mmCIF file of C-alpha atoms in Angstrom:
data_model
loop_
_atom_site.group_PDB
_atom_site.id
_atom_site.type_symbol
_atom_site.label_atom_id
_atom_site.label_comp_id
_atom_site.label_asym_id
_atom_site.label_seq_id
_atom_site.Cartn_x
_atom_site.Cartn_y
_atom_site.Cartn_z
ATOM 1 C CA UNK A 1273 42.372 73.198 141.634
ATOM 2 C CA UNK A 1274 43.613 71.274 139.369
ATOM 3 C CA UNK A 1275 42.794 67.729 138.235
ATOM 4 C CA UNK A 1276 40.563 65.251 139.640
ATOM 5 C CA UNK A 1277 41.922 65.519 143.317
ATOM 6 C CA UNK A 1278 40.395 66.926 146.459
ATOM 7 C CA UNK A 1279 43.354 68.895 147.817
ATOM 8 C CA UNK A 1280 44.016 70.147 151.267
ATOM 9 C CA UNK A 1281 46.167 72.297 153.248
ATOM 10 C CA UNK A 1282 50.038 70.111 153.303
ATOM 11 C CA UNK A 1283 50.411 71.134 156.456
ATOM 12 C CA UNK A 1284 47.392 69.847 158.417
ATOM 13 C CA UNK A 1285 47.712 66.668 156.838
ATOM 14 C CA UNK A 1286 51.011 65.336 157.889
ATOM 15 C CA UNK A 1287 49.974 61.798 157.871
ATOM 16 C CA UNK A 1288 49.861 62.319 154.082
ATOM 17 C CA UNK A 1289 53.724 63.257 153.544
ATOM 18 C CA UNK A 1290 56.740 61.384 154.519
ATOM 19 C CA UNK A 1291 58.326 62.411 157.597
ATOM 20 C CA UNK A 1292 61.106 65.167 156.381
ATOM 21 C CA UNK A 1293 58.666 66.606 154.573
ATOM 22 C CA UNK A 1294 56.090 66.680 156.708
ATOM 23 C CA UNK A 1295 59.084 68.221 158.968
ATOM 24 C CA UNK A 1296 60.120 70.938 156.311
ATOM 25 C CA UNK A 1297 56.719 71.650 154.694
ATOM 26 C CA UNK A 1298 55.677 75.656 155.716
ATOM 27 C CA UNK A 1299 52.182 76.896 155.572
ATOM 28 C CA UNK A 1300 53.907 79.935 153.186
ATOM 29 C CA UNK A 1301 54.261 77.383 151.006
ATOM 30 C CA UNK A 1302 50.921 77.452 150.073
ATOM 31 C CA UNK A 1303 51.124 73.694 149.483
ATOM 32 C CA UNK A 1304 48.034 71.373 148.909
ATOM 33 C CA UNK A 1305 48.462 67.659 149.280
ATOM 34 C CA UNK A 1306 45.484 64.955 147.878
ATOM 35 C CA UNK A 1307 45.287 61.098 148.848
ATOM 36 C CA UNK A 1308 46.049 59.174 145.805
ATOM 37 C CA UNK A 1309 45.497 55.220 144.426
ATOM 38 C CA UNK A 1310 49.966 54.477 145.472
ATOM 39 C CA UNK A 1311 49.719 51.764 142.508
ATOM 40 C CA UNK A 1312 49.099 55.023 140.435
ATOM 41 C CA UNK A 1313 51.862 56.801 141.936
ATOM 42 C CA UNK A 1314 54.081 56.705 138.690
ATOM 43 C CA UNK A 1315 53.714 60.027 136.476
ATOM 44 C CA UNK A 1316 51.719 58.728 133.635
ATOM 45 C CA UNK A 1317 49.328 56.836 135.475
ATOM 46 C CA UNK A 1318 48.316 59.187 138.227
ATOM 47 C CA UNK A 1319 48.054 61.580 135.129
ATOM 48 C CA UNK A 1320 45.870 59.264 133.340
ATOM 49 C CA UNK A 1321 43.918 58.871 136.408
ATOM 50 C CA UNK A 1322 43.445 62.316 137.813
ATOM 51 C CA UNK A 1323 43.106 63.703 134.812
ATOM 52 C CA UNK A 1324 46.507 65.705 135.559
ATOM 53 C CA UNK A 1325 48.170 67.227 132.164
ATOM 54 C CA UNK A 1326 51.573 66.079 132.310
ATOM 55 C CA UNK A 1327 52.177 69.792 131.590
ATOM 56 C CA UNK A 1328 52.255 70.543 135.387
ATOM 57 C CA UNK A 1329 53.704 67.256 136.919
ATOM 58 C CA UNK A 1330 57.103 67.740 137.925
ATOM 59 C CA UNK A 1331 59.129 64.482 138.680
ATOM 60 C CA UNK A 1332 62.017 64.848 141.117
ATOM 61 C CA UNK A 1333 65.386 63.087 139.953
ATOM 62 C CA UNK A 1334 68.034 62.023 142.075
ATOM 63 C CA UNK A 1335 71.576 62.177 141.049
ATOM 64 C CA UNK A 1336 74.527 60.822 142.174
ATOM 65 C CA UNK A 1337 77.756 62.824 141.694
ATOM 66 C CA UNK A 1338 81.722 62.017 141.582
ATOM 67 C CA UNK A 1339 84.307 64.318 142.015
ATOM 68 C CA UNK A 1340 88.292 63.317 143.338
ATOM 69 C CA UNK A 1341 86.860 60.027 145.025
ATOM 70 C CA UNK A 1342 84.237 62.130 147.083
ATOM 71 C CA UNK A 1343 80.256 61.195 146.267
ATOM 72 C CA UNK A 1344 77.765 63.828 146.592
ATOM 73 C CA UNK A 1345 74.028 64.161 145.697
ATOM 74 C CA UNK A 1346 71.584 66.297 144.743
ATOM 75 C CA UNK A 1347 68.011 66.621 143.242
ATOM 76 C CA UNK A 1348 66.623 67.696 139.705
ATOM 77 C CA UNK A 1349 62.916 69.108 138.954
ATOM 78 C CA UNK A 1350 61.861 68.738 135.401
ATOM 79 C CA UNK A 1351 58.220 68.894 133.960
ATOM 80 C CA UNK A 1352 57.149 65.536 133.219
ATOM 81 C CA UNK A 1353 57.057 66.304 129.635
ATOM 82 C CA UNK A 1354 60.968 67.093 129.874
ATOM 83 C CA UNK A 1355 64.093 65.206 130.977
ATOM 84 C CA UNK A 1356 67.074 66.333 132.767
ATOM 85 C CA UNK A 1357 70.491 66.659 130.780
ATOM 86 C CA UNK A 1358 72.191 64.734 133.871
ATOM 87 C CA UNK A 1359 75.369 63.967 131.984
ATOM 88 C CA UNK A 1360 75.900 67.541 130.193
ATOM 89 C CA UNK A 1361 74.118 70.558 132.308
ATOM 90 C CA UNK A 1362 73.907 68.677 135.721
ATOM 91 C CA UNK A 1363 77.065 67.075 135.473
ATOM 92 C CA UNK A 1364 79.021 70.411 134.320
ATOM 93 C CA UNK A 1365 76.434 72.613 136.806
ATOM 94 C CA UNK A 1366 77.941 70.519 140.055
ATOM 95 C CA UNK A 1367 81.443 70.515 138.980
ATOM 96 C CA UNK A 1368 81.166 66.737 138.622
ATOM 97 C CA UNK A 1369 83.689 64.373 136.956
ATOM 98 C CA UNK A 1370 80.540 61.624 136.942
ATOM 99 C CA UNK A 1371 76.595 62.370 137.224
ATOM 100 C CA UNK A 1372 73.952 59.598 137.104
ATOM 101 C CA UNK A 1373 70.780 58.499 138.521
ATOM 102 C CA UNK A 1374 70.786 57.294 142.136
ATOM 103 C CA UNK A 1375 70.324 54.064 142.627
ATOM 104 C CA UNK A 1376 66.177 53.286 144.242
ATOM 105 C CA UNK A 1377 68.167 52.118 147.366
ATOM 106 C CA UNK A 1378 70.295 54.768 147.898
ATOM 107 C CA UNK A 1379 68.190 57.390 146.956
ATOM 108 C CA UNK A 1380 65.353 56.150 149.142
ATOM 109 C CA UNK A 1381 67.772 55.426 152.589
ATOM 110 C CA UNK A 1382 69.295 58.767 151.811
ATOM 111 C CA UNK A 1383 66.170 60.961 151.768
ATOM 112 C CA UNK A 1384 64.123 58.921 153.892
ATOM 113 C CA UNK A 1385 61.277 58.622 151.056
ATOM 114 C CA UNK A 1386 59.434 56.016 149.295
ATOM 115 C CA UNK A 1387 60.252 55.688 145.707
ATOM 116 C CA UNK A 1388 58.001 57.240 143.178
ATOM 117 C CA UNK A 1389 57.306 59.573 145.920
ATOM 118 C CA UNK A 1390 60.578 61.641 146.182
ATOM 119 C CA UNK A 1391 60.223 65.411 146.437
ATOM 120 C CA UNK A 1392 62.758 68.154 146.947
ATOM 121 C CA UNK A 1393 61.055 69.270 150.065
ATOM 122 C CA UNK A 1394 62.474 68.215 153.075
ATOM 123 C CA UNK A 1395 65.885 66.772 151.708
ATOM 124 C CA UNK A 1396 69.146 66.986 153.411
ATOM 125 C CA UNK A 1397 70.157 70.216 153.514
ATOM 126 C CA UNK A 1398 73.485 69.966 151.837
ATOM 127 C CA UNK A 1399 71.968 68.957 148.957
ATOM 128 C CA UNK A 1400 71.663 71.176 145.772
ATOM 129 C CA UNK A 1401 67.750 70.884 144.621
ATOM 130 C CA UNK A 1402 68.272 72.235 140.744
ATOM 131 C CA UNK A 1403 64.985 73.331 139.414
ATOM 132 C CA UNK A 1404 64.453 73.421 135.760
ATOM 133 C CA UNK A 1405 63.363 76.808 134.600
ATOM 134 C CA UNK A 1406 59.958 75.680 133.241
ATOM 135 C CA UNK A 1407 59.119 73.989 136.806
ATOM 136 C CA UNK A 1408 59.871 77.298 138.387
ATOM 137 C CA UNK A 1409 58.145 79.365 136.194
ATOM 138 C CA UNK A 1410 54.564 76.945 136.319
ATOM 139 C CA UNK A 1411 51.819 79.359 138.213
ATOM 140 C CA UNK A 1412 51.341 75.444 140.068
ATOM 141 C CA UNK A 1413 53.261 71.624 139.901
ATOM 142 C CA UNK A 1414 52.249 68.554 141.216
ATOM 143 C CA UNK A 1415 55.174 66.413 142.695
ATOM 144 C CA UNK A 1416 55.729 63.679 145.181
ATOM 145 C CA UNK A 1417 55.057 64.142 148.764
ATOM 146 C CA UNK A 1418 57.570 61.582 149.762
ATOM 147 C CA UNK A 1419 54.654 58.756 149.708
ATOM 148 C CA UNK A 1420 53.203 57.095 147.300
ATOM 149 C CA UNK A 1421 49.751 57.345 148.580
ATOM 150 C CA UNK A 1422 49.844 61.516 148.013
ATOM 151 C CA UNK A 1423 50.474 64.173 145.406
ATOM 152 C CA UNK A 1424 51.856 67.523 146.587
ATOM 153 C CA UNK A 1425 50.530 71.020 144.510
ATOM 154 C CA UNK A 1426 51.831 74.022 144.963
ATOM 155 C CA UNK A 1427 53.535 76.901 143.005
ATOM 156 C CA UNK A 1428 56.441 76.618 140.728
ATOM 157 C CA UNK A 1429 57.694 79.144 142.467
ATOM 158 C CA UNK A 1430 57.840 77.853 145.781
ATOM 159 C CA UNK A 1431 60.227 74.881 144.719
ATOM 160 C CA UNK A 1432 62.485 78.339 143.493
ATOM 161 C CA UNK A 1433 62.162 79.458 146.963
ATOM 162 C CA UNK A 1434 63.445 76.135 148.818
ATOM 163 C CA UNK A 1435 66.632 77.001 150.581
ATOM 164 C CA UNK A 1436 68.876 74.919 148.537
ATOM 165 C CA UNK A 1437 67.480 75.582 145.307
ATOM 166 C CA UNK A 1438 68.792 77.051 142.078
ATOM 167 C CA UNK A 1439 66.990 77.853 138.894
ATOM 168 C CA UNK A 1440 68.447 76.708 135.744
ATOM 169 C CA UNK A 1441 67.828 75.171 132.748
ATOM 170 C CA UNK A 1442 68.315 71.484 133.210
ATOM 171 C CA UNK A 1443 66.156 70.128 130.305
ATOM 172 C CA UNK A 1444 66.928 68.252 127.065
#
């Protein structure tokens, strides 16, 4: 496995992911989850920590969109190491006349997650989940589980393979 974590099956340990995910996470998945320090929850720390190469951390980013007075959202997956072109690719990907971060409040009452824990898995359906080519292509990612206690791991591909996702290239 990777890092300094002792990782176990996702979905026999609901009490370790937030409640949509814990809803939405499949044993196909082939998702691992590990306790973690949640003062350590923030990318380079739990790195640091874990001894986690920022390499295969993928943070989830959500955006807030604008189009003809109508708001949307969606989520972005980029490597750690990478960030997301939000006001070029995103912006232009969604059809957007506005992209930008979400505020913490709004993007935590929206997917029912604590912050520096939000994951793609097991948001609102209508949401686009845009997956950076790298993340998808990553034999295995750690990202949030929705907590800030837990790390989720699990193949790049399996983020490809969430409903709402689409592969592109979102990084700068």
């Amino acid at each position: 496995m990777i890092g300094s974590l002792d990782w176990v099956p996702a979905a026999g340990r609901p009490d370790l992911l937030a409640d949509p995910v814990a809803r939405a996470v499949r044993e196909e998945m082939d998702a691992q989850v590990a306790e973690i320090d949640p003062e350590l929850a923030d990318t380079a720390a739990f790195c640091e920590r874990y001894a986690v190469p920022l390499e295969v951390s993928a943070n989830c980013v959500i955006i807030t969109t604008k189009r003809g007075g109508e708001t949307g959202h969606a989520a972005c997956m980029v490597l750690a190491t990478q960030r997301a072109d939000v006001n070029g690719v995103v912006r232009r990907h969604l059809g957007a006349r506005k992209a930008s971060f979400a505020p913490m409040d709004r993007a935590t009452a929206s997917t029912g997650m604590e912050y520096g824990g939000i994951t793609p898995i097991g948001l609102p359906a209508d949401w686009p989940v845009l997956v950076d080519t790298a993340v998808a292509n990553e034999a295995y990612v750690v990202i949030g589980s929705g907590l800030r206690r837990s790390k989720i791991l699990l193949p790049g591909k399996a983020l490809a393979d969430l409903p709402q996702a689409e592969v592109i290239g979102l990084a700068q």
